[in-house]
Amino acid sequence: LSGPSTYEPKSGFTRWLDKRLPIIRLAHDSFIAYPTPRNLNYWWTFGAMLSLALAIQIVTGIVLAMNYMPHINMAFASVQRINRDVPFGWLLQPMHAVGASMFFLAVYVHMFRGLYYGSYKAPREVLWILGCLIYVLMIATGFLGYTLPWGQMSFWGATVITNILGALPLIGGAIQVWIRGGGAIDEPTLNRFFSLHYLLPFVIAGIVVLHIWALHESGQNNPTGVEAKAKQDTVPFTPYATIKDAVGLGLFLLLFAVFVFFLPQALGHSDNYIPANPLQTPSEIVPEWYLLPFYAILRAFDFNMGPIDSKTAGVFAMFLSIGVLFVLPWLDTSRVRSMRYRPTARWCFMIFVAVCLALGWCGGQNPGAVLAKAGPFSATLQYVDGGTAQSERLTVTSPALFQAAADAAQRRLTGEGAQMVDISREGGTEATVISVRGGAVQTHTITADTSDDLEDRITAYKHDVAARTPFVGITRVTPFLFTVTRLSQLLTFYYFLFFIVILPLLGLSETPNRVPDTIAKPVVGQAQGAA
Ligand code: HEM
């Protein structure tokens, strides 16, 4: 569609350069004359925001690295020094830390946009896969960067993640030692993490160039998902897309500034303001917000799957949840690209977005926290009211005979009409058998809303009863509990269902709405209607 280059060098110098290195021609053809679909909406401005975010991270990162000390005894203090003593450090450090969050915020919108409008479908598979590669590198870079301030969350986050890698079968142990640079997280770990954290953004930048190359090769998708066919379907990149991107960038920078200047700490975890202490595990270890959905998927597997133990299953599921994105172009079988014309798929997509957000929420919660329960916690207490308690010694010649002797004692006492209370074993061959004669067995049921409350009430009741009469036993009943882990399991199920079942089957079975023949038609039609 872009056709032959329309660039005409105006001065002697540009004519001279154009013959030798047509770089101005490349920029002109890519960012000025480049034809963009005329119906692009603001969701198409996030690519520009991402480019800016990457540039900000690289520039602020380079200056920070000039003042940061990658040593376990100095890293934490050097970040404090940057914030307090280094000129403009107060601005650069929060810009870099907040920038990471803004980068992920933009990339998530960018990816959901691609998902909704089917931008991953042919002929944009390679464009999408390059994006997925960038995303994986972003996750790695974000994680590595978070360890650098060497706070409590840095240290323990690194411990958890490297332990996760250690759970991989066969090669896990070796990878773990290789990444840590030894058995534990220590100075070699911090050094290699710093080195890789410095390197990866440049690798990302390289892949972004390929990403945009692929984009310009296939042309941009648009909200209708109908390819631009004729000249009236497109407008030149400048001024149309440039102005729109500028508005998007302005809003992005505004939000960025709100966090940098007013809420610089809001997105971090308070424990990272405590220097790393290998001897003290924080009460909770949580990753940064943008990794929480994957953390929830990892923790959702609290059960073994046949020969695969729960930890390995969780690790696999977590890797698979990202891996599945790479094959998405071949999982979605629909002939219609944009979900604008796929009513059922649109609903499934909305649920998918909600599921991702809910997974993020679950990732930040205590996995055992109870969200709902079927009925109260209850306990039935048995004790003997009245009667006299008796105790007798039980001695056997070998520990192996103990159980048989205890059973025999119980049978004998019960046969004599006594109630058994307790057999408390002392050592391997001795025990005290307590029983009660006379009196009547009483039962008493206690219910409570939480298990802690129930235990308090049981203790209080036992104390009360034990003052009068021997205590016999307790049977506790726990109701079905819907915990954060159960919710994560349901959400994880939908996450995979969406990719592996819904998209492949829906594409074959649903009846899409009528798709316009060209991009220009509905746009021109509306304009005429309005006029
Ligand atoms: C550093 C990160 C990234 C940068 C700088 C970047 C940059 C861009 C730019 C400038 C565009 C064109 C404008 C637009 O459509 O918004 C674009 C398009 C696109 N990007 Fe990215 N991107 C990044 C990450 C990703 C990721 C992680 C994915 C998906 C996994 C992705 C998938 C796509 C797709 C499918 C398009 C084509 C959209 C269309 O034409 O409908 N990108 N990207």
Coordinates of C-alpha atoms and ligand atoms in Angstrom, one line a residue:
L1 CA 0.0 0.0 0.0
S2 CA 2.8 2.4 0.8
G3 CA 3.9 2.1 -2.8
P4 CA 7.2 3.6 -4.0
S5 CA 9.0 6.1 -1.8
T6 CA 7.6 9.7 -2.1
Y7 CA 10.7 11.2 -0.4
E8 CA 12.4 14.0 -2.4
P9 CA 15.6 15.3 -0.9
K10 CA 15.4 19.1 -0.9
S11 CA 19.0 20.3 -0.1
G12 CA 22.3 19.4 -1.6
F13 CA 23.3 17.7 1.6
T14 CA 20.2 15.5 1.8
R15 CA 20.6 14.6 -1.8
W16 CA 24.2 13.6 -1.1
L17 CA 23.3 11.6 2.0
D18 CA 20.3 9.9 0.3
K19 CA 22.6 8.4 -2.3
R20 CA 24.9 7.1 0.4
L21 CA 22.6 6.2 3.4
P22 CA 18.9 6.8 2.7
I23 CA 18.2 7.1 6.4
I24 CA 16.0 10.3 6.0
R25 CA 14.1 8.5 3.3
L26 CA 13.5 5.5 5.7
A27 CA 12.3 7.9 8.4
H28 CA 10.1 9.8 5.9
D29 CA 8.6 6.6 4.5
S30 CA 8.1 5.1 8.0
F31 CA 6.8 8.0 10.0
I32 CA 5.6 10.7 7.6
A33 CA 4.2 9.2 4.4
Y34 CA 3.5 5.8 5.9
P35 CA -0.2 5.0 5.1
T36 CA -2.2 4.2 8.3
P37 CA -5.8 2.9 8.3
R38 CA -8.0 5.9 8.7
N39 CA -10.2 4.4 11.4
L40 CA -7.5 3.7 14.1
N41 CA -8.7 4.5 17.6
Y42 CA -6.8 5.5 20.7
W43 CA -6.0 1.8 21.5
W44 CA -3.5 2.2 18.7
T45 CA -1.5 4.9 20.5
F46 CA -0.1 2.5 23.1
G47 CA 2.7 1.3 20.8
A48 CA 4.0 4.9 20.8
M49 CA 3.7 5.0 24.7
L50 CA 5.7 1.8 24.9
S51 CA 8.4 3.2 22.7
L52 CA 8.6 6.2 25.0
A53 CA 8.5 4.1 28.1
L54 CA 11.4 1.9 26.8
A55 CA 13.4 5.0 26.0
I56 CA 12.7 6.5 29.5
Q57 CA 13.8 3.2 31.2
I58 CA 17.0 3.1 29.2
V59 CA 18.0 6.7 29.7
T60 CA 17.1 6.8 33.5
G61 CA 18.7 3.4 33.9
I62 CA 22.0 4.4 32.4
V63 CA 22.3 7.4 34.7
L64 CA 21.2 5.4 37.8
A65 CA 23.8 2.7 37.0
M66 CA 26.5 5.4 37.2
N67 CA 25.7 5.8 40.9
Y68 CA 24.4 2.4 41.9
M69 CA 26.8 -0.1 43.6
P70 CA 26.1 -3.8 42.7
H71 CA 27.5 -5.1 46.0
I72 CA 25.4 -6.8 48.7
N73 CA 26.8 -4.5 51.4
M74 CA 26.3 -1.3 49.4
A75 CA 23.4 -1.7 47.0
F76 CA 20.7 -0.7 49.4
A77 CA 22.6 2.3 50.7
S78 CA 23.5 3.4 47.2
V79 CA 19.9 3.5 46.2
Q80 CA 19.2 5.6 49.2
R81 CA 22.1 7.9 48.3
I82 CA 20.8 8.3 44.8
N83 CA 17.5 9.4 46.2
R84 CA 19.0 11.8 48.8
D85 CA 22.4 13.1 47.6
V86 CA 22.8 12.6 43.8
P87 CA 21.7 15.6 41.8
F88 CA 18.3 14.8 40.4
G89 CA 18.5 11.3 41.8
W90 CA 15.2 12.1 43.6
L91 CA 13.6 12.3 40.2
L92 CA 15.6 9.6 38.3
Q93 CA 15.1 6.8 40.7
P94 CA 11.3 7.1 41.0
M95 CA 11.0 7.7 37.3
H96 CA 12.8 4.4 36.7
A97 CA 10.8 2.5 39.3
V98 CA 7.4 3.9 38.4
G99 CA 8.5 3.7 34.7
A100 CA 8.6 -0.1 35.0
S101 CA 5.0 -0.1 36.2
M102 CA 3.9 2.3 33.5
F103 CA 5.6 0.2 30.9
F104 CA 3.7 -2.9 32.0
L105 CA 0.4 -1.0 32.2
A106 CA 0.9 0.1 28.6
V107 CA 2.0 -3.3 27.4
Y108 CA -1.0 -5.0 29.0
V109 CA -3.4 -2.6 27.2
H110 CA -1.4 -3.1 24.0
M111 CA -1.7 -6.9 24.3
F112 CA -5.4 -6.9 25.1
R113 CA -6.0 -4.5 22.2
G114 CA -4.2 -7.0 19.9
L115 CA -6.3 -9.8 21.4
Y116 CA -9.6 -8.0 20.9
Y117 CA -9.0 -6.9 17.4
G118 CA -7.3 -10.1 16.2
S119 CA -4.0 -8.3 15.4
Y120 CA -2.2 -11.6 15.9
K121 CA -3.9 -13.3 13.0
A122 CA -2.4 -13.8 9.6
P123 CA -0.4 -12.0 8.2
R124 CA 0.7 -10.6 11.6
E125 CA 1.8 -13.8 13.3
V126 CA 5.5 -12.9 13.4
L127 CA 4.7 -9.4 14.6
W128 CA 2.7 -10.9 17.5
I129 CA 5.4 -13.5 18.3
L130 CA 8.1 -10.8 18.4
G131 CA 5.8 -8.9 20.8
C132 CA 5.5 -12.1 23.0
L133 CA 9.3 -12.3 23.0
I134 CA 9.5 -8.7 24.1
Y135 CA 7.0 -9.4 26.9
V136 CA 9.0 -12.3 28.2
L137 CA 12.1 -10.2 28.2
M138 CA 10.2 -7.4 30.0
I139 CA 9.2 -9.8 32.7
A140 CA 12.8 -11.0 33.1
T141 CA 14.1 -7.4 33.1
G142 CA 11.5 -6.3 35.6
F143 CA 12.3 -9.2 38.0
L144 CA 16.0 -8.7 37.7
G145 CA 15.6 -4.9 38.3
Y146 CA 13.5 -5.5 41.4
T147 CA 16.4 -7.4 43.1
L148 CA 18.9 -4.6 42.6
P149 CA 17.9 -2.4 45.6
W150 CA 18.7 -5.4 47.8
G151 CA 15.7 -4.9 50.1
Q152 CA 13.9 -7.7 51.8
M153 CA 11.4 -8.2 48.9
S154 CA 14.4 -8.1 46.4
F155 CA 16.2 -10.8 48.2
W156 CA 13.2 -13.1 49.0
G157 CA 11.6 -12.5 45.6
A158 CA 14.9 -13.7 44.0
T159 CA 14.9 -16.7 46.4
V160 CA 11.4 -17.7 45.5
I161 CA 11.9 -17.3 41.7
T162 CA 15.2 -19.1 41.6
N163 CA 13.6 -21.9 43.7
I164 CA 10.8 -22.1 41.1
L165 CA 13.4 -22.7 38.4
G166 CA 14.9 -25.3 40.7
A167 CA 11.6 -27.2 40.6
L168 CA 12.0 -27.9 36.8
P169 CA 12.7 -31.6 36.3
L170 CA 16.2 -32.8 35.4
I171 CA 17.8 -29.5 34.6
G172 CA 16.2 -27.4 37.4
G173 CA 18.9 -27.9 40.0
A174 CA 21.7 -27.0 37.6
I175 CA 19.9 -23.9 36.3
Q176 CA 19.3 -22.7 39.8
V177 CA 22.9 -22.9 40.8
W178 CA 24.0 -21.4 37.5
I179 CA 21.6 -18.4 37.8
R180 CA 22.4 -17.9 41.5
G181 CA 26.1 -18.2 40.8
G182 CA 26.3 -20.6 43.8
G183 CA 24.1 -22.4 46.2
A184 CA 22.5 -19.3 47.8
I185 CA 21.5 -15.8 46.7
D186 CA 24.6 -13.8 47.3
E187 CA 27.1 -11.4 45.8
P188 CA 27.5 -13.4 42.6
T189 CA 23.7 -13.4 42.1
L190 CA 23.5 -9.6 42.5
N191 CA 26.4 -9.1 40.1
R192 CA 24.9 -11.2 37.3
F193 CA 21.4 -9.8 37.9
F194 CA 22.8 -6.3 37.5
S195 CA 24.7 -7.3 34.4
L196 CA 21.7 -8.9 32.8
H197 CA 19.3 -6.1 33.9
Y198 CA 21.6 -3.7 32.0
L199 CA 21.8 -5.9 28.9
L200 CA 18.2 -7.0 28.4
P201 CA 16.6 -3.5 27.6
F202 CA 19.0 -3.2 24.6
V203 CA 17.9 -6.7 23.4
I204 CA 14.3 -5.5 23.8
A205 CA 15.1 -2.4 21.8
G206 CA 16.5 -4.6 19.1
I207 CA 13.5 -6.8 19.0
V208 CA 11.2 -3.6 19.0
V209 CA 13.0 -2.6 15.7
L210 CA 12.1 -6.0 14.3
H211 CA 8.6 -5.7 15.7
I212 CA 8.0 -2.4 13.9
W213 CA 9.7 -3.7 10.7
A214 CA 7.2 -6.6 10.8
L215 CA 4.4 -4.1 11.4
H216 CA 5.4 -2.1 8.4
E217 CA 5.6 -5.2 6.3
S218 CA 2.1 -6.4 7.0
G219 CA 0.6 -3.0 7.6
Q220 CA -1.4 -2.0 10.6
N221 CA -4.6 -3.8 11.6
N222 CA -7.6 -1.6 12.5
P223 CA -10.8 -1.8 14.6
T224 CA -12.7 -3.4 11.8
G225 CA -10.1 -6.1 11.2
V226 CA -10.7 -5.5 7.4
E227 CA -7.4 -5.0 5.6
A228 CA -6.8 -1.6 4.0
K229 CA -7.3 -2.2 0.3
A230 CA -7.5 1.1 -1.5
K231 CA -6.0 4.6 -1.1
Q232 CA -9.1 6.0 0.5
D233 CA -8.8 3.5 3.4
T234 CA -5.7 5.1 4.7
V235 CA -4.3 8.5 5.8
P236 CA -0.6 9.5 6.0
F237 CA 1.0 8.8 9.3
T238 CA 1.9 12.5 9.7
P239 CA -0.1 14.5 10.7
Y240 CA -3.0 12.1 11.5
A241 CA -1.3 9.3 13.6
T242 CA 1.4 11.6 14.9
I243 CA -1.2 14.0 16.4
K244 CA -3.2 11.1 17.9
D245 CA -0.1 9.5 19.3
A246 CA 0.9 12.9 20.8
V247 CA -2.4 13.1 22.6
G248 CA -2.0 9.6 23.9
L249 CA 1.6 10.3 25.0
G250 CA 0.5 13.5 26.8
L251 CA -2.1 11.6 28.8
F252 CA 0.4 8.8 29.5
L253 CA 3.0 11.3 30.8
L254 CA 0.4 12.9 32.9
L255 CA -0.4 9.7 34.7
F256 CA 3.3 8.9 34.9
A257 CA 3.9 12.3 36.5
V258 CA 1.1 11.8 39.1
F259 CA 2.9 8.7 40.3
V260 CA 6.4 10.0 40.1
F261 CA 5.6 13.3 41.9
F262 CA 2.8 12.4 44.3
L263 CA 2.8 8.6 44.8
P264 CA 6.3 7.4 44.1
Q265 CA 6.2 4.6 46.6
A266 CA 2.6 3.5 46.0
L267 CA 3.3 0.7 43.6
G268 CA 6.2 -0.8 45.6
H269 CA 6.1 -3.0 48.7
S270 CA 7.0 -1.5 52.1
D271 CA 9.3 -4.4 52.9
N272 CA 11.7 -3.4 50.2
Y273 CA 12.6 -0.4 52.4
I274 CA 14.2 -2.9 54.8
P275 CA 17.7 -4.0 53.8
A276 CA 17.9 -7.7 52.7
N277 CA 18.2 -10.1 55.6
P278 CA 18.8 -13.7 54.7
L279 CA 18.0 -14.8 58.2
Q280 CA 14.5 -13.2 58.3
T281 CA 11.8 -14.2 55.9
P282 CA 9.1 -11.5 55.4
S283 CA 5.6 -12.6 56.5
E284 CA 4.5 -12.5 52.8
I285 CA 6.6 -12.6 49.7
V286 CA 4.8 -11.0 46.7
P287 CA 6.1 -10.0 43.4
E288 CA 5.4 -6.6 41.7
W289 CA 1.8 -6.1 40.7
Y290 CA 2.4 -6.8 37.0
L291 CA 3.5 -10.4 37.8
L292 CA 0.8 -11.2 40.3
P293 CA -1.5 -13.1 37.8
F294 CA 1.3 -15.5 37.1
Y295 CA 2.0 -15.9 40.8
A296 CA -1.6 -16.8 41.3
I297 CA -1.4 -19.4 38.6
L298 CA 1.7 -20.8 40.2
R299 CA 0.1 -21.1 43.6
A300 CA -3.2 -22.4 42.2
F301 CA -1.7 -25.9 42.0
D302 CA -1.8 -27.0 45.6
F303 CA -2.4 -30.6 44.5
N304 CA -0.3 -33.3 42.9
M305 CA -1.2 -34.2 39.3
G306 CA -0.4 -37.9 39.2
P307 CA 3.3 -38.3 39.1
I308 CA 3.8 -34.5 38.9
D309 CA 4.1 -32.9 42.3
S310 CA 2.1 -29.7 43.0
K311 CA 5.2 -27.4 42.8
T312 CA 6.3 -28.7 39.4
A313 CA 2.8 -28.5 38.1
G314 CA 2.5 -24.9 39.2
V315 CA 5.8 -24.0 37.5
F316 CA 4.7 -25.7 34.3
A317 CA 1.3 -24.0 34.3
M318 CA 3.0 -20.6 34.9
F319 CA 5.3 -21.1 31.9
L320 CA 2.5 -22.4 29.8
S321 CA 0.3 -19.4 30.6
I322 CA 2.9 -17.3 28.8
G323 CA 3.9 -19.9 26.2
V324 CA 0.3 -20.3 25.0
L325 CA 0.5 -16.7 23.8
F326 CA 3.1 -17.6 21.2
V327 CA 0.9 -20.1 19.5
L328 CA -2.3 -18.0 19.7
P329 CA -2.3 -17.2 16.0
W330 CA -2.9 -20.9 15.3
L331 CA -5.3 -21.5 18.2
D332 CA -7.9 -18.9 17.0
T333 CA -9.7 -20.5 14.1
S334 CA -12.1 -17.6 13.3
R335 CA -12.1 -16.2 9.8
V336 CA -13.3 -12.9 11.2
R337 CA -10.4 -10.9 12.7
S338 CA -12.0 -8.3 14.9
M339 CA -14.1 -9.3 17.9
R340 CA -16.3 -6.2 17.1
Y341 CA -18.2 -8.6 14.8
R342 CA -17.9 -11.7 17.0
P343 CA -20.6 -11.2 19.8
T344 CA -19.9 -14.5 21.6
A345 CA -16.1 -14.1 21.4
R346 CA -16.5 -10.6 22.7
W347 CA -18.2 -11.8 25.8
C348 CA -15.6 -14.5 26.3
F349 CA -12.9 -11.9 25.9
M350 CA -14.5 -9.6 28.5
I351 CA -14.6 -12.5 30.9
F352 CA -11.0 -13.2 30.1
V353 CA -9.9 -9.6 31.0
A354 CA -11.9 -9.9 34.2
V355 CA -10.2 -13.2 34.9
C356 CA -6.7 -11.8 34.4
L357 CA -7.5 -8.9 36.8
A358 CA -9.0 -11.3 39.3
L359 CA -5.9 -13.5 39.1
G360 CA -3.8 -10.4 39.8
W361 CA -5.9 -9.8 42.9
C362 CA -5.6 -13.4 44.0
G363 CA -1.8 -13.3 43.5
G364 CA -1.6 -10.5 46.2
Q365 CA -3.7 -12.3 48.8
N366 CA -3.0 -14.9 51.4
P367 CA -3.8 -18.2 49.5
G368 CA -5.5 -19.7 52.5
A369 CA -7.8 -16.7 53.1
V370 CA -11.4 -17.8 53.2
L371 CA -13.7 -15.9 50.8
A372 CA -16.9 -17.9 51.4
K373 CA -17.9 -21.0 53.4
A374 CA -20.8 -23.5 53.3
G375 CA -22.0 -23.3 56.9
P376 CA -20.1 -22.6 60.2
F377 CA -17.1 -24.3 61.7
S378 CA -18.4 -26.6 64.4
A379 CA -17.1 -29.0 67.1
T380 CA -18.9 -31.6 69.1
L381 CA -17.5 -32.0 72.6
Q382 CA -18.1 -35.1 74.7
Y383 CA -17.6 -35.3 78.5
V384 CA -18.9 -37.2 81.4
D385 CA -21.1 -35.4 83.8
G386 CA -20.8 -36.7 87.4
G387 CA -19.1 -40.0 88.2
T388 CA -15.6 -40.6 89.5
A389 CA -12.4 -40.5 87.5
Q390 CA -9.9 -43.3 88.0
S391 CA -6.4 -43.8 86.6
E392 CA -4.3 -46.9 86.4
R393 CA -0.9 -47.6 85.0
L394 CA -0.4 -49.7 81.9
T395 CA 3.0 -51.3 81.4
V396 CA 4.1 -53.6 78.5
T397 CA 7.3 -55.4 77.9
S398 CA 7.9 -54.0 74.4
P399 CA 6.7 -50.9 72.6
A400 CA 5.4 -53.2 69.8
L401 CA 2.8 -54.6 72.2
F402 CA 1.5 -51.3 73.3
Q403 CA -1.4 -50.9 71.0
A404 CA -2.8 -54.3 71.7
A405 CA -2.5 -53.7 75.5
A406 CA -4.2 -50.3 75.2
D407 CA -7.1 -51.9 73.2
A408 CA -7.4 -54.7 75.7
A409 CA -7.5 -52.1 78.6
Q410 CA -10.2 -50.2 76.8
R411 CA -12.3 -53.3 76.2
R412 CA -12.0 -54.4 79.8
L413 CA -12.9 -51.0 81.3
T414 CA -15.8 -50.5 78.9
G415 CA -17.0 -54.1 79.7
E416 CA -17.0 -53.1 83.4
G417 CA -19.2 -50.1 82.6
A418 CA -16.6 -47.4 82.8
Q419 CA -16.2 -44.6 80.2
M420 CA -12.7 -44.3 78.7
V421 CA -11.3 -40.8 78.9
D422 CA -7.7 -40.9 77.8
I423 CA -4.6 -43.1 77.5
S424 CA -1.6 -40.9 77.8
R425 CA 1.6 -42.7 76.8
E426 CA 4.9 -42.0 78.6
G427 CA 7.9 -43.4 76.8
G428 CA 7.6 -46.6 74.8
T429 CA 6.2 -49.0 77.3
E430 CA 4.3 -47.0 80.0
A431 CA 1.0 -45.3 80.0
T432 CA -1.7 -43.9 82.3
V433 CA -5.2 -45.0 81.5
I434 CA -8.0 -42.6 82.7
S435 CA -11.6 -43.7 82.9
V436 CA -14.7 -42.7 84.6
R437 CA -17.3 -44.8 86.4
G438 CA -20.9 -43.7 86.8
G439 CA -22.2 -40.4 85.4
A440 CA -23.6 -39.8 82.0
V441 CA -21.9 -38.9 78.7
Q442 CA -22.9 -35.4 77.6
T443 CA -22.5 -33.9 74.1
H444 CA -22.3 -30.2 73.4
T445 CA -21.9 -28.6 70.0
I446 CA -20.2 -25.3 69.5
T447 CA -20.3 -23.3 66.2
A448 CA -18.3 -20.3 65.1
D449 CA -17.6 -18.2 62.0
T450 CA -13.9 -18.8 61.9
S451 CA -11.6 -21.7 62.9
D452 CA -9.7 -19.4 65.3
D453 CA -13.0 -18.3 67.0
L454 CA -14.0 -22.0 67.3
E455 CA -10.7 -22.9 69.0
D456 CA -11.1 -20.1 71.5
R457 CA -14.6 -21.2 72.3
I458 CA -13.6 -24.9 72.6
T459 CA -10.7 -23.9 75.0
A460 CA -13.1 -21.8 77.1
Y461 CA -15.7 -24.6 77.3
K462 CA -13.1 -27.3 78.0
H463 CA -11.7 -25.2 80.8
D464 CA -15.2 -24.8 82.3
V465 CA -16.1 -28.4 82.0
A466 CA -12.8 -29.8 83.1
A467 CA -13.2 -28.0 86.5
R468 CA -16.2 -30.2 87.2
T469 CA -15.8 -33.4 85.3
P470 CA -13.3 -35.3 83.1
F471 CA -13.3 -34.5 79.5
V472 CA -13.7 -37.2 76.8
G473 CA -13.2 -35.9 73.3
I474 CA -13.8 -33.5 70.5
T475 CA -14.9 -34.0 66.9
R476 CA -14.3 -31.0 64.7
V477 CA -16.2 -30.4 61.4
T478 CA -14.7 -27.9 58.9
P479 CA -17.3 -26.6 56.4
F480 CA -16.4 -26.5 52.7
L481 CA -14.2 -23.5 52.4
F482 CA -13.9 -21.3 49.2
T483 CA -10.4 -20.0 49.6
V484 CA -8.3 -17.7 47.5
T485 CA -6.5 -20.8 46.2
R486 CA -9.9 -22.3 45.1
L487 CA -10.8 -19.0 43.3
S488 CA -7.3 -19.0 41.6
Q489 CA -8.0 -22.6 40.4
L490 CA -11.3 -21.6 38.8
L491 CA -9.7 -18.5 37.2
T492 CA -6.7 -20.5 36.0
F493 CA -9.1 -23.0 34.5
Y494 CA -10.8 -20.2 32.5
Y495 CA -7.5 -18.7 31.5
F496 CA -6.5 -21.9 29.7
L497 CA -10.0 -22.7 28.6
F498 CA -10.1 -19.4 26.7
F499 CA -7.0 -20.2 24.7
I500 CA -7.2 -23.9 24.3
V501 CA -10.9 -24.5 23.9
I502 CA -13.0 -21.4 23.5
L503 CA -10.9 -19.7 20.7
P504 CA -10.4 -22.8 18.6
L505 CA -14.1 -24.0 18.9
L506 CA -15.8 -20.7 18.8
G507 CA -14.0 -19.7 15.6
L508 CA -15.6 -22.8 13.9
S509 CA -19.1 -22.6 15.4
E510 CA -20.1 -19.0 16.0
T511 CA -22.0 -16.9 13.4
P512 CA -20.3 -13.5 13.2
N513 CA -22.2 -10.2 12.5
R514 CA -21.8 -8.7 9.0
V515 CA -18.3 -7.4 8.4
P516 CA -18.0 -4.2 6.3
D517 CA -16.4 -4.7 2.9
T518 CA -13.9 -1.9 3.3
I519 CA -12.6 0.4 6.0
A520 CA -13.6 3.5 4.2
K521 CA -17.2 2.7 3.6
P522 CA -18.6 2.9 7.1
V523 CA -16.5 5.9 7.8
V524 CA -17.5 7.8 4.7
G525 CA -21.1 6.6 5.1
Q526 CA -21.2 8.0 8.6
A527 CA -19.7 11.3 7.5
Q528 CA -22.3 11.6 4.7
G529 CA -25.0 10.7 7.1
A530 CA -23.9 13.4 9.6
A531 CA -23.7 16.0 6.8
Ligands
HEM1 C1 8.6 -2.7 24.3 C2 7.4 -3.1 24.0 C3 6.7 -2.8 22.7 C4 6.8 -1.8 21.9 C5 7.7 -0.6 22.0 C6 5.8 -2.0 20.8 C7 5.6 -1.1 19.8 C8 4.6 -1.2 18.9 C9 4.2 -0.1 18.0 C10 4.8 1.3 17.9 C11 3.1 -0.6 17.3 C12 2.3 0.2 16.3 C13 1.3 1.1 17.0 C14 0.3 0.4 17.7 O1 -0.4 -0.5 17.2 O2 0.1 0.7 18.9 C15 2.9 -1.9 17.7 C16 1.9 -2.7 17.1 C17 1.7 -4.0 17.6 N1 2.3 -4.7 18.7 FE1 3.7 -3.9 19.8 N2 5.1 -3.1 21.0 C18 5.6 -3.7 22.2 C19 5.2 -4.9 22.8 C20 4.3 -5.7 22.2 C21 3.8 -6.9 22.8 C22 4.3 -7.5 24.2 C23 2.9 -7.5 22.0 C24 2.1 -8.8 22.1 C25 2.5 -9.8 22.8 C26 2.8 -6.6 20.8 C27 2.0 -6.8 19.8 C28 1.7 -5.9 18.8 C29 0.8 -6.1 17.7 C30 0.0 -7.4 17.4 C31 0.8 -4.9 16.9 C32 0.0 -4.7 15.6 C33 -1.2 -4.0 16.0 C34 -2.1 -3.7 14.9 O3 -1.7 -3.2 13.9 O4 -3.3 -3.9 15.1 N3 3.6 -5.6 21.0 N4 3.8 -2.3 18.7

